PDB file of C-alpha atoms in Angstrom:
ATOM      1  CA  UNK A  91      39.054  53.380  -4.745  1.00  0.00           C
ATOM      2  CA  UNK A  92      41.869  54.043  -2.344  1.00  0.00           C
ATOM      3  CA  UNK A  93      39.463  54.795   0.154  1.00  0.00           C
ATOM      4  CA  UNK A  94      37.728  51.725   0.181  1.00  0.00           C
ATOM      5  CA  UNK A  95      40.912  49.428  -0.131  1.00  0.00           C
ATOM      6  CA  UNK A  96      42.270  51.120   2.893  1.00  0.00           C
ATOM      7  CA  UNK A  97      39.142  50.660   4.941  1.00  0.00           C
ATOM      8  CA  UNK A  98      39.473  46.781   3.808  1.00  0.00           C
ATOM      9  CA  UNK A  99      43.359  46.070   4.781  1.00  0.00           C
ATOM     10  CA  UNK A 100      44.462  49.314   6.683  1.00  0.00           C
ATOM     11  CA  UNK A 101      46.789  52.242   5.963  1.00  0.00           C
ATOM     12  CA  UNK A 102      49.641  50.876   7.140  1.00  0.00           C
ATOM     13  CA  UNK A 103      49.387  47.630   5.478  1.00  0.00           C
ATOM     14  CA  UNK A 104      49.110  49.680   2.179  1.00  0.00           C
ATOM     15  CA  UNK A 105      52.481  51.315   3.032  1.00  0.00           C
ATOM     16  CA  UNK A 106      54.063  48.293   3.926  1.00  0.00           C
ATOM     17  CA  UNK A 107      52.937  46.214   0.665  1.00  0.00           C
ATOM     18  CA  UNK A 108      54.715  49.257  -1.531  1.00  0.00           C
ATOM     19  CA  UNK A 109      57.843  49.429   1.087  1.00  0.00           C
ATOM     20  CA  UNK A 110      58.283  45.607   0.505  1.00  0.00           C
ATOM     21  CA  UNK A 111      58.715  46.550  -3.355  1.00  0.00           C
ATOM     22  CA  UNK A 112      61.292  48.984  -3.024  1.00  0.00           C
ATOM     23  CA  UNK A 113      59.211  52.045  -2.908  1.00  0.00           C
ATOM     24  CA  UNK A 114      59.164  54.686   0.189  1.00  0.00           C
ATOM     25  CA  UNK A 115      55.513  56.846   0.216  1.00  0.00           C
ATOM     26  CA  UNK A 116      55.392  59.713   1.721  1.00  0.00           C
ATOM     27  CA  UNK A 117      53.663  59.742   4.638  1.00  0.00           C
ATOM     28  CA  UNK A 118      52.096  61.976   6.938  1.00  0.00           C
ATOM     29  CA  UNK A 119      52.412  62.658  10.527  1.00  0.00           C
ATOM     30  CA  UNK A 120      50.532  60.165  11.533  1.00  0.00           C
ATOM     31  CA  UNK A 121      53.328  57.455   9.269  1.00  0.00           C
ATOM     32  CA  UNK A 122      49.667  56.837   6.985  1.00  0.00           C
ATOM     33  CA  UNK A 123      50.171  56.846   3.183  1.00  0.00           C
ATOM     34  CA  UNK A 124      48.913  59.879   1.552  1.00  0.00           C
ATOM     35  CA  UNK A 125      45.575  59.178  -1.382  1.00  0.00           C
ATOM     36  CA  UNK A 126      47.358  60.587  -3.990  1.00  0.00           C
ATOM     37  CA  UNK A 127      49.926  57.558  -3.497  1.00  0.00           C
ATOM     38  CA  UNK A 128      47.604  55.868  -5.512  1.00  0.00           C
ATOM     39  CA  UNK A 129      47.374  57.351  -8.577  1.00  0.00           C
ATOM     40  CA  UNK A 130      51.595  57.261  -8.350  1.00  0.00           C
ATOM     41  CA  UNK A 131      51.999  60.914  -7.050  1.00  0.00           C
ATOM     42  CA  UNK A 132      55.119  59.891  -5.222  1.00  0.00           C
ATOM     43  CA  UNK A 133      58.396  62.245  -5.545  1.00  0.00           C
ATOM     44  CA  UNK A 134      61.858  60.184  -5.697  1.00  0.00           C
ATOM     45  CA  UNK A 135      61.152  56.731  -7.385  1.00  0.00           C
ATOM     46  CA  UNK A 136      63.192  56.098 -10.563  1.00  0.00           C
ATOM     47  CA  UNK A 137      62.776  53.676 -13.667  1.00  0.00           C
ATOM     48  CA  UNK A 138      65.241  51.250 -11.602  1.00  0.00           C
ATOM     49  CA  UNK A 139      63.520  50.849  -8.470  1.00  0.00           C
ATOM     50  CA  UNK A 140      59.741  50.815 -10.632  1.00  0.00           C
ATOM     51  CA  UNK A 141      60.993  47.876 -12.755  1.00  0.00           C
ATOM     52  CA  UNK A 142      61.875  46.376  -9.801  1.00  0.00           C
ATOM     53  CA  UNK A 143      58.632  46.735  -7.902  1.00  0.00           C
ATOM     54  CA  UNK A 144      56.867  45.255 -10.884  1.00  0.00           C
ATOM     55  CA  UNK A 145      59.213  42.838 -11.637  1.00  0.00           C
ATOM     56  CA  UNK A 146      57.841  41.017  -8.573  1.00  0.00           C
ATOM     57  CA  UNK A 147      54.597  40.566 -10.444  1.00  0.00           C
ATOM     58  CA  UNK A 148      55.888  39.036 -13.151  1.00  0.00           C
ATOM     59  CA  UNK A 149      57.887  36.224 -11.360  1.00  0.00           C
ATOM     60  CA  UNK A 150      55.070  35.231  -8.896  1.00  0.00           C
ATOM     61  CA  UNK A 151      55.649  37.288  -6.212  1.00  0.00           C
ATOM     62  CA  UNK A 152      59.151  37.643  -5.561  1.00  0.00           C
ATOM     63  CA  UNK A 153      60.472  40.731  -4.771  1.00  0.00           C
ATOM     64  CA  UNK A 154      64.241  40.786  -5.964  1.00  0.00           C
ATOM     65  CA  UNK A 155      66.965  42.995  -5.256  1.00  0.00           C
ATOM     66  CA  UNK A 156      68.385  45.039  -8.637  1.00  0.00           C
ATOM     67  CA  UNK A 157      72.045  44.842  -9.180  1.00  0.00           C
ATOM     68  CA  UNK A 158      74.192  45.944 -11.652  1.00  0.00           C
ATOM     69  CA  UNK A 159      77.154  43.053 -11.073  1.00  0.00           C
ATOM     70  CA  UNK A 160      76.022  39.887 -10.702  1.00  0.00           C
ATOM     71  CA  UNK A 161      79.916  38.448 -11.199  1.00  0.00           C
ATOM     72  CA  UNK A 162      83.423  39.681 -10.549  1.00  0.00           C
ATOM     73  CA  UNK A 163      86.731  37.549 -12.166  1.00  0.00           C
ATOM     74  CA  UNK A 164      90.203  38.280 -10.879  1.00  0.00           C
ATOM     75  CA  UNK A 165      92.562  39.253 -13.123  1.00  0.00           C
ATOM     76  CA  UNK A 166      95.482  38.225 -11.072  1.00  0.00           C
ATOM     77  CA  UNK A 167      94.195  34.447 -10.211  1.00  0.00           C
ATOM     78  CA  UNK A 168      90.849  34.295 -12.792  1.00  0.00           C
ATOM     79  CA  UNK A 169      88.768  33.677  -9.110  1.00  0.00           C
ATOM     80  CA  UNK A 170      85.614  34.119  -9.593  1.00  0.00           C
ATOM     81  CA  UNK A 171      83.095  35.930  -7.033  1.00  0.00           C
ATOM     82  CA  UNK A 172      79.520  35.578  -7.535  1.00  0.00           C
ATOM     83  CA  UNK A 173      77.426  37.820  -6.300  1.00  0.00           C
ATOM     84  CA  UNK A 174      73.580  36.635  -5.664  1.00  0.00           C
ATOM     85  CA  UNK A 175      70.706  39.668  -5.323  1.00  0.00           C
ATOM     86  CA  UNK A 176      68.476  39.519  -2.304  1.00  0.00           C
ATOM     87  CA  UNK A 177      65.238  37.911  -2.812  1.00  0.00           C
ATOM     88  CA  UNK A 178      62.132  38.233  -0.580  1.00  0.00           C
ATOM     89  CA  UNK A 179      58.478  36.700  -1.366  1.00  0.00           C
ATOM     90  CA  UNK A 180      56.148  40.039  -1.088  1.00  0.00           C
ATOM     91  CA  UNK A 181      52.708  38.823  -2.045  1.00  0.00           C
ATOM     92  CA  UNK A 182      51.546  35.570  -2.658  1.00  0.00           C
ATOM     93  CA  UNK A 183      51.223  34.038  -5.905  1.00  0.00           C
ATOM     94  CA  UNK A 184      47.620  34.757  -6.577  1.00  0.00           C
ATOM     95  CA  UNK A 185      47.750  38.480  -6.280  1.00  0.00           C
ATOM     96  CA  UNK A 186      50.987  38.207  -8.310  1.00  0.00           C
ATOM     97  CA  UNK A 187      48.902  36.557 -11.065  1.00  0.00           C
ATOM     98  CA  UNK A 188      45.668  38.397 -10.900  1.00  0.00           C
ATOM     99  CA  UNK A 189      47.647  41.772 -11.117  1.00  0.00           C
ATOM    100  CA  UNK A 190      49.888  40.453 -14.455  1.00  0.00           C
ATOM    101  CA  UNK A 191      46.620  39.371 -15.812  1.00  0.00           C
ATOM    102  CA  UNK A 192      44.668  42.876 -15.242  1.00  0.00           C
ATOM    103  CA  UNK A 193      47.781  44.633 -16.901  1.00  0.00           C
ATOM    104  CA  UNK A 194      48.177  42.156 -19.849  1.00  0.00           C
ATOM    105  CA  UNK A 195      43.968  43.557 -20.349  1.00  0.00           C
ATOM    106  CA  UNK A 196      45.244  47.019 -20.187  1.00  0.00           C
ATOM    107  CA  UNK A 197      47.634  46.333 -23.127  1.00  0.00           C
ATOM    108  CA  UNK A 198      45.772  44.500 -25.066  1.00  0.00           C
ATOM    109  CA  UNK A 199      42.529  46.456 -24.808  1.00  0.00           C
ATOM    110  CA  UNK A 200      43.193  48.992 -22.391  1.00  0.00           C
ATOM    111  CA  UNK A 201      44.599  52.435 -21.488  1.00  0.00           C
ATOM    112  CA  UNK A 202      47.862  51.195 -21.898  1.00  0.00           C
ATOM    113  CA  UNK A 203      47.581  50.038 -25.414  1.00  0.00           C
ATOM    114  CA  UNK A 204      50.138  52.105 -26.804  1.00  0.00           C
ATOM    115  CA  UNK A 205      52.622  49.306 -25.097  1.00  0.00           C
ATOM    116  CA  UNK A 206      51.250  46.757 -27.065  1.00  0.00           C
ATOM    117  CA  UNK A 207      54.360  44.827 -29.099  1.00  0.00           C
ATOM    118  CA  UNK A 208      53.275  41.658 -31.619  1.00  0.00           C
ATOM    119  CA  UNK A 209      54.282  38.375 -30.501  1.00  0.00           C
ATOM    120  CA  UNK A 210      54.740  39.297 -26.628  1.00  0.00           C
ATOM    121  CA  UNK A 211      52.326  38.258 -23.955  1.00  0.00           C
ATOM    122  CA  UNK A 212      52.685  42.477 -22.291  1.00  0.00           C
ATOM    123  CA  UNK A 213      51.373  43.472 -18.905  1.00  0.00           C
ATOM    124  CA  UNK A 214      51.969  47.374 -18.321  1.00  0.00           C
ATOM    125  CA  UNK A 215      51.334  50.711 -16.644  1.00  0.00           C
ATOM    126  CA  UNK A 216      51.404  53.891 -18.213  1.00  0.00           C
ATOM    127  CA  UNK A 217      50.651  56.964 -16.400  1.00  0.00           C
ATOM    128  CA  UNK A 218      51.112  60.334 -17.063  1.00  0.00           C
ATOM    129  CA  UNK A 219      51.795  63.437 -14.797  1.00  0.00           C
ATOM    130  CA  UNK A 220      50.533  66.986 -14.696  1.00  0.00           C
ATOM    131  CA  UNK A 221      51.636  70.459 -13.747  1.00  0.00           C
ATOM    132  CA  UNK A 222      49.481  73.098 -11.740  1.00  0.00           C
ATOM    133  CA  UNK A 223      48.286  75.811 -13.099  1.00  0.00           C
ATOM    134  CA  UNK A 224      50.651  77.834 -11.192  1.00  0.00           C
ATOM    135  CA  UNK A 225      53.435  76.092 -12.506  1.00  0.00           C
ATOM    136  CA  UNK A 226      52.329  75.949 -16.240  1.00  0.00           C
ATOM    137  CA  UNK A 227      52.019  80.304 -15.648  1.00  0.00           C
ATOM    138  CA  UNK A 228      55.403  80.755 -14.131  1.00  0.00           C
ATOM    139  CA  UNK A 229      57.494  78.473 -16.745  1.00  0.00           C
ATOM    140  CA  UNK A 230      54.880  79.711 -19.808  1.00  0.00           C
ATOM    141  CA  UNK A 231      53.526  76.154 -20.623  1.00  0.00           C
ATOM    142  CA  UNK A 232      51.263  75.207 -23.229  1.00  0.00           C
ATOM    143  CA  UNK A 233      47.457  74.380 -21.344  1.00  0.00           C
ATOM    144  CA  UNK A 234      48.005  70.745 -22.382  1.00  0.00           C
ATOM    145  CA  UNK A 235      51.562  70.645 -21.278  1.00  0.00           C
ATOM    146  CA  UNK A 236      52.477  67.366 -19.009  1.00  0.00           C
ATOM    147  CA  UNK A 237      55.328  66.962 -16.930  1.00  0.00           C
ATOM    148  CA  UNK A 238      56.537  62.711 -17.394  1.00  0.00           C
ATOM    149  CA  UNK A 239      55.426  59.890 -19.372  1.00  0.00           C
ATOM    150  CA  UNK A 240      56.041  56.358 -17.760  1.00  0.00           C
ATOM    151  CA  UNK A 241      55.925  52.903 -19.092  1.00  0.00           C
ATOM    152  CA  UNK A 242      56.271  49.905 -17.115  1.00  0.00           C
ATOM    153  CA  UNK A 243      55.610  46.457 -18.948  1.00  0.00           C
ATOM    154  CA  UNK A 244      56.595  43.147 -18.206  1.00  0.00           C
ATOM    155  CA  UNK A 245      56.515  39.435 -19.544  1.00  0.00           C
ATOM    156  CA  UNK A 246      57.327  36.370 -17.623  1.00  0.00           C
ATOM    157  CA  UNK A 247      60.960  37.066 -18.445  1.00  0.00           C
ATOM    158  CA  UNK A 248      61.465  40.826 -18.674  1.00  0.00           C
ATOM    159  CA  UNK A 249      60.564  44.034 -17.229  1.00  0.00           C
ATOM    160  CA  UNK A 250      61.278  47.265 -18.955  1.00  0.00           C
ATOM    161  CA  UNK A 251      60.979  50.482 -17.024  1.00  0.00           C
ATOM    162  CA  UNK A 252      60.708  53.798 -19.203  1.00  0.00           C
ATOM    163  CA  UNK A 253      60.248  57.377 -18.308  1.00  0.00           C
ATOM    164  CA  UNK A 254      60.037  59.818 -21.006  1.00  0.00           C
ATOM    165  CA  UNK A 255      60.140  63.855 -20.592  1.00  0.00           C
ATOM    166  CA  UNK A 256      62.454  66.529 -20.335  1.00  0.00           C
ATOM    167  CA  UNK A 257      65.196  67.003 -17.515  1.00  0.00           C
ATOM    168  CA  UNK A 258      64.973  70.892 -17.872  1.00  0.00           C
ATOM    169  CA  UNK A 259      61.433  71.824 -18.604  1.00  0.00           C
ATOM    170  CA  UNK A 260      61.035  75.696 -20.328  1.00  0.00           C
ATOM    171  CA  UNK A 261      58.129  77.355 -22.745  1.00  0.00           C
ATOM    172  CA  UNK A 262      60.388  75.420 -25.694  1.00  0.00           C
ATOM    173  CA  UNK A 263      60.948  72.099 -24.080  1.00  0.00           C
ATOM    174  CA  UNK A 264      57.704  70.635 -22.536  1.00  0.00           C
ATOM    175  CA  UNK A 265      55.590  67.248 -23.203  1.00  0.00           C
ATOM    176  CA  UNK A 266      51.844  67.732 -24.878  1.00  0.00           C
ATOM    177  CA  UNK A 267      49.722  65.534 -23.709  1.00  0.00           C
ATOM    178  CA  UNK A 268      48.813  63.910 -27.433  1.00  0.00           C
ATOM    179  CA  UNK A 269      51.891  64.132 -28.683  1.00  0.00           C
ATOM    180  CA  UNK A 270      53.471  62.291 -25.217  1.00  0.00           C
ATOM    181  CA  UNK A 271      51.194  59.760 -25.540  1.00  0.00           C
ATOM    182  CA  UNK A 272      51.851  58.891 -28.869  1.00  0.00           C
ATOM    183  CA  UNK A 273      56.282  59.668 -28.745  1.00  0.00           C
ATOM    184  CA  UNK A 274      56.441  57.388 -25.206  1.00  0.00           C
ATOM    185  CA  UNK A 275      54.482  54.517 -27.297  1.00  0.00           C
ATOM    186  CA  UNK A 276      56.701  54.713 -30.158  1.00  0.00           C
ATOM    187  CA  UNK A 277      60.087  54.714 -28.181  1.00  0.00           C
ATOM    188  CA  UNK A 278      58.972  51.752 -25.458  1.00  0.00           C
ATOM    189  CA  UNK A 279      57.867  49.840 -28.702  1.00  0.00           C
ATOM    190  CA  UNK A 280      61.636  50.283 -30.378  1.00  0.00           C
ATOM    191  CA  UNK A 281      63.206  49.213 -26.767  1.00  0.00           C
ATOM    192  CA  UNK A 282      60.684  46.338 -26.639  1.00  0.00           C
ATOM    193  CA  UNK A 283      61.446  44.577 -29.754  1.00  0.00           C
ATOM    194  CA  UNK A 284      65.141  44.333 -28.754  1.00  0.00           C
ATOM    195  CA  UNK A 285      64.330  43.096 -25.084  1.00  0.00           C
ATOM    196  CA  UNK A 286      61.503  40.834 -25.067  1.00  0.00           C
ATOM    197  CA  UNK A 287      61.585  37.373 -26.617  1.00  0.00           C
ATOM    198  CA  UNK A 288      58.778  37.140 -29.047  1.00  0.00           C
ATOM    199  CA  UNK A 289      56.721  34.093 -30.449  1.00  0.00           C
ATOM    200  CA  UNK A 290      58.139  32.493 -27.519  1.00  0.00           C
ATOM    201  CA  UNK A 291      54.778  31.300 -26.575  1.00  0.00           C
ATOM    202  CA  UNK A 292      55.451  32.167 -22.780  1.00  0.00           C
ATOM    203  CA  UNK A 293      52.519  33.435 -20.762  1.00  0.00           C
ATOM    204  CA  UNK A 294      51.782  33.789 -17.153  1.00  0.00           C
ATOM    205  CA  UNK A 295      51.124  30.919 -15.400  1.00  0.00           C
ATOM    206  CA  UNK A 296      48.616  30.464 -13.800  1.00  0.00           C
ATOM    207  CA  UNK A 297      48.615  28.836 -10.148  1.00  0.00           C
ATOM    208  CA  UNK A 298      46.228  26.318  -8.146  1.00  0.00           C
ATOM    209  CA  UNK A 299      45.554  29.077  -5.581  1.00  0.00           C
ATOM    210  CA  UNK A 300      43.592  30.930  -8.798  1.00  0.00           C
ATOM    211  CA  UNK A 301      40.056  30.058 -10.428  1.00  0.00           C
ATOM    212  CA  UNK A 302      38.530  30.888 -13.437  1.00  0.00           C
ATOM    213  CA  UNK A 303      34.333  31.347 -13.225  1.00  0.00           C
ATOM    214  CA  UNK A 304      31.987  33.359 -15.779  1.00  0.00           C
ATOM    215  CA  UNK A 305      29.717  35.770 -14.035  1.00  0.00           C
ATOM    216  CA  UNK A 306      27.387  38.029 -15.396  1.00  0.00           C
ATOM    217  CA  UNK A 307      28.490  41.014 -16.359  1.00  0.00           C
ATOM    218  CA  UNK A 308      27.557  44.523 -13.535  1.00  0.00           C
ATOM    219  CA  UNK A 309      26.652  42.175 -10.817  1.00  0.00           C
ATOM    220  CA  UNK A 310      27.877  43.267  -7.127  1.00  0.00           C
ATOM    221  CA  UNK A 311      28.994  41.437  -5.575  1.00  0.00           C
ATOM    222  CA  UNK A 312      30.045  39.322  -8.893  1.00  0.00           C
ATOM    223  CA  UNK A 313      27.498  36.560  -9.093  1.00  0.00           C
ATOM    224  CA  UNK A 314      26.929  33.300 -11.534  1.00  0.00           C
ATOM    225  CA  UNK A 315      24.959  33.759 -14.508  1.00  0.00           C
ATOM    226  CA  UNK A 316      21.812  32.421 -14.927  1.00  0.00           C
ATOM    227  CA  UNK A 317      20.141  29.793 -17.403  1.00  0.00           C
ATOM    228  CA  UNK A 318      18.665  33.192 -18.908  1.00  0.00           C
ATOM    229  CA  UNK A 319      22.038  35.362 -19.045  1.00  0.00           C
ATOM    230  CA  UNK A 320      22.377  36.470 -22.476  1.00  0.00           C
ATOM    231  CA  UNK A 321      26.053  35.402 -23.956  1.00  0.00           C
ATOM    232  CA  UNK A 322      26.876  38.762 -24.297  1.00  0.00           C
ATOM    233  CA  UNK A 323      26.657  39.498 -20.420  1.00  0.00           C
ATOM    234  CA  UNK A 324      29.229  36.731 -19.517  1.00  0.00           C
ATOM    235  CA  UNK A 325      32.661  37.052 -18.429  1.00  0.00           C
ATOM    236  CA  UNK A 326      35.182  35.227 -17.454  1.00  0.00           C
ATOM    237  CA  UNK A 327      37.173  36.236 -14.144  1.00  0.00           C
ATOM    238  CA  UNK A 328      39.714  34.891 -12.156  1.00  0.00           C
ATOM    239  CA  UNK A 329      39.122  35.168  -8.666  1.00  0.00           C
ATOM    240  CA  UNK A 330      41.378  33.741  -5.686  1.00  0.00           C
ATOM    241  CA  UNK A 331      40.424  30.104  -4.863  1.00  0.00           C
ATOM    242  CA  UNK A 332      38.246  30.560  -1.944  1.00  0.00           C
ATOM    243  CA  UNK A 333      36.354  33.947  -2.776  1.00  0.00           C
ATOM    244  CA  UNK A 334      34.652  33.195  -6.390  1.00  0.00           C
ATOM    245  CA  UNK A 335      30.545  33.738  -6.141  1.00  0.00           C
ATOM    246  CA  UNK A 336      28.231  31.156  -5.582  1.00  0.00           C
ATOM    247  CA  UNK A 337      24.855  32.904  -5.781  1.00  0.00           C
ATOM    248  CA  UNK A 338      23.349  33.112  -8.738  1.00  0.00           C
ATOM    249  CA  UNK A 339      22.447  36.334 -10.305  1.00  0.00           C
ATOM    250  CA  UNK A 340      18.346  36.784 -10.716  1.00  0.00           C
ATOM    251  CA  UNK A 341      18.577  39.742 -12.897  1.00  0.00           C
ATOM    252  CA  UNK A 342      17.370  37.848 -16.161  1.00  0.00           C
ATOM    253  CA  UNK A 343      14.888  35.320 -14.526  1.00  0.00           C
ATOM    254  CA  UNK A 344      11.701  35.245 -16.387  1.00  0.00           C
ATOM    255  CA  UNK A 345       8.350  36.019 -14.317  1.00  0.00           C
ATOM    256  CA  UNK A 346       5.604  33.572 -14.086  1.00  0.00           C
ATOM    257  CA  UNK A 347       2.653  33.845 -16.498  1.00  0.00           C
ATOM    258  CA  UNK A 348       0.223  36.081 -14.920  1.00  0.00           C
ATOM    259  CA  UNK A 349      -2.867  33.748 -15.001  1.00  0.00           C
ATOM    260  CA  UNK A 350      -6.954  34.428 -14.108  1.00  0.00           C
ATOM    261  CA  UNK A 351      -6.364  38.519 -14.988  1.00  0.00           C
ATOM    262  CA  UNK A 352      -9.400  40.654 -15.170  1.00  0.00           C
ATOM    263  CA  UNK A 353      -9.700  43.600 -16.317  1.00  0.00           C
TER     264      UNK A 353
END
């Protein structure tokens, strides 16, 4: 929870790490980033600046600048002016990684499903926002009416950023939450299979600051499974070189025979 992960690294760290992706919280009067920050309740961002942010994910950790111009030729002398995008390392490349990896899972068997394209190794976010009540009274909404769709997927190559609603929202023009669900899939899908390179066999790479180890399954802290682990209660994780579990987990260890009983 947000609670917890702010008792671990601190408020203001949280702000920072979001600030350093092109994002800008609100904040209260203290300068701490409000709860809600977490589930993306956060007024101003835009598709540019959100592919942006999660571009750095993608490419290791990088956080990099989006421009629209990247050259300029003269007409009058065919110069040519380059123009290079600011790039600035965020996170390291372990977080980068075990993030990607988390959202590839959310695609492929996850919430975020409906992102899913054949023959692309996908990591992405969808997330959905709501009105009040008091708002779905005073503009007559439907009780399942939603206010945006997003979509924010990326392979090691491309991110795509994709909001889908209505600029004016009225009784006749509103999102249901089904039907949202189901249009914002459709549509990302169509943009998808003209962006992304598929069959291209690309997936994120893994670096040496990462390990993968199998732990049983509902152990906290995560621990090793043991010689009686059934299969079925294995996973494997990837944990930051450094952290993975040692112990091993004693929830399957057989008891002794219980000898010299009398009854």
């Amino acid at each position: 929870t947000f609670q917890a992960v702010q008792e671990q690294v601190g408020n203001r760290k949280i702000y920072e790490f979001a600030k350093n992706l092109g994002l800008t919280p609100e904040t209260n009067s203290k300068g701490e980033i409000y709860e809600s920050s977490s589930l993306g309740a956060i007024d101003g961002i835009n598709v540019l600046q959100m592919a942006a942010a999660y571009n750095a994910f993608a490419n290791g950790g990088t956080y990099i600048e989006p421009l629209t111009v990247t050259k300029i030729v003269f007409r009058e002398n065919n110069d040519v002016k380059t123009i290079k995008p600011t790039e600035t390392k965020v996170m390291s490349e372990a977080t980068a990684f075990m993030i990607s990896d988390m959202l590839v899972t959310a695609v492929e068997s996850g919430l975020s499903s409906g992102a899913k394209i054949n023959g692309v190794t996908l990591a992405a976010k969808t997330g959905t926002t709501n009105f009040s009540n008091e708002d779905k009274n005073k503009l007559n909404l439907s009780s399942d009416a939603v206010n945006d769709a997003w979509i924010v997927g990326f392979d090691p190559e491309y991110t795509v950023s994709m909001w889908y609603g209505y600029r004016i929202v009225n009784s006749k023009n509103h999102l249901h939450q089904t039907s949202a669900v189901i249009e914002r899939g459709k549509l990302y899908k169509a943009i998808g299979n003209v962006i992304f390179n598929k069959n291209t066999g690309k997936s994120f790479n893994q670096p040496n600051s990462v390990v993968k180890v199998c732990v049983e399954k509902g152990s906290m802290p995560a621990a090793l499974p043991s010689a009686n682990t059934p299969q079925d209660q294995i996973s494997c994780e990837y944990f930051k070189k450094g952290t993975e579990p040692t112990e091993t987990s004693s929830k399957y260890n057989k008891l002794d025979t219980v000898k010299n009983l009398k009854v």
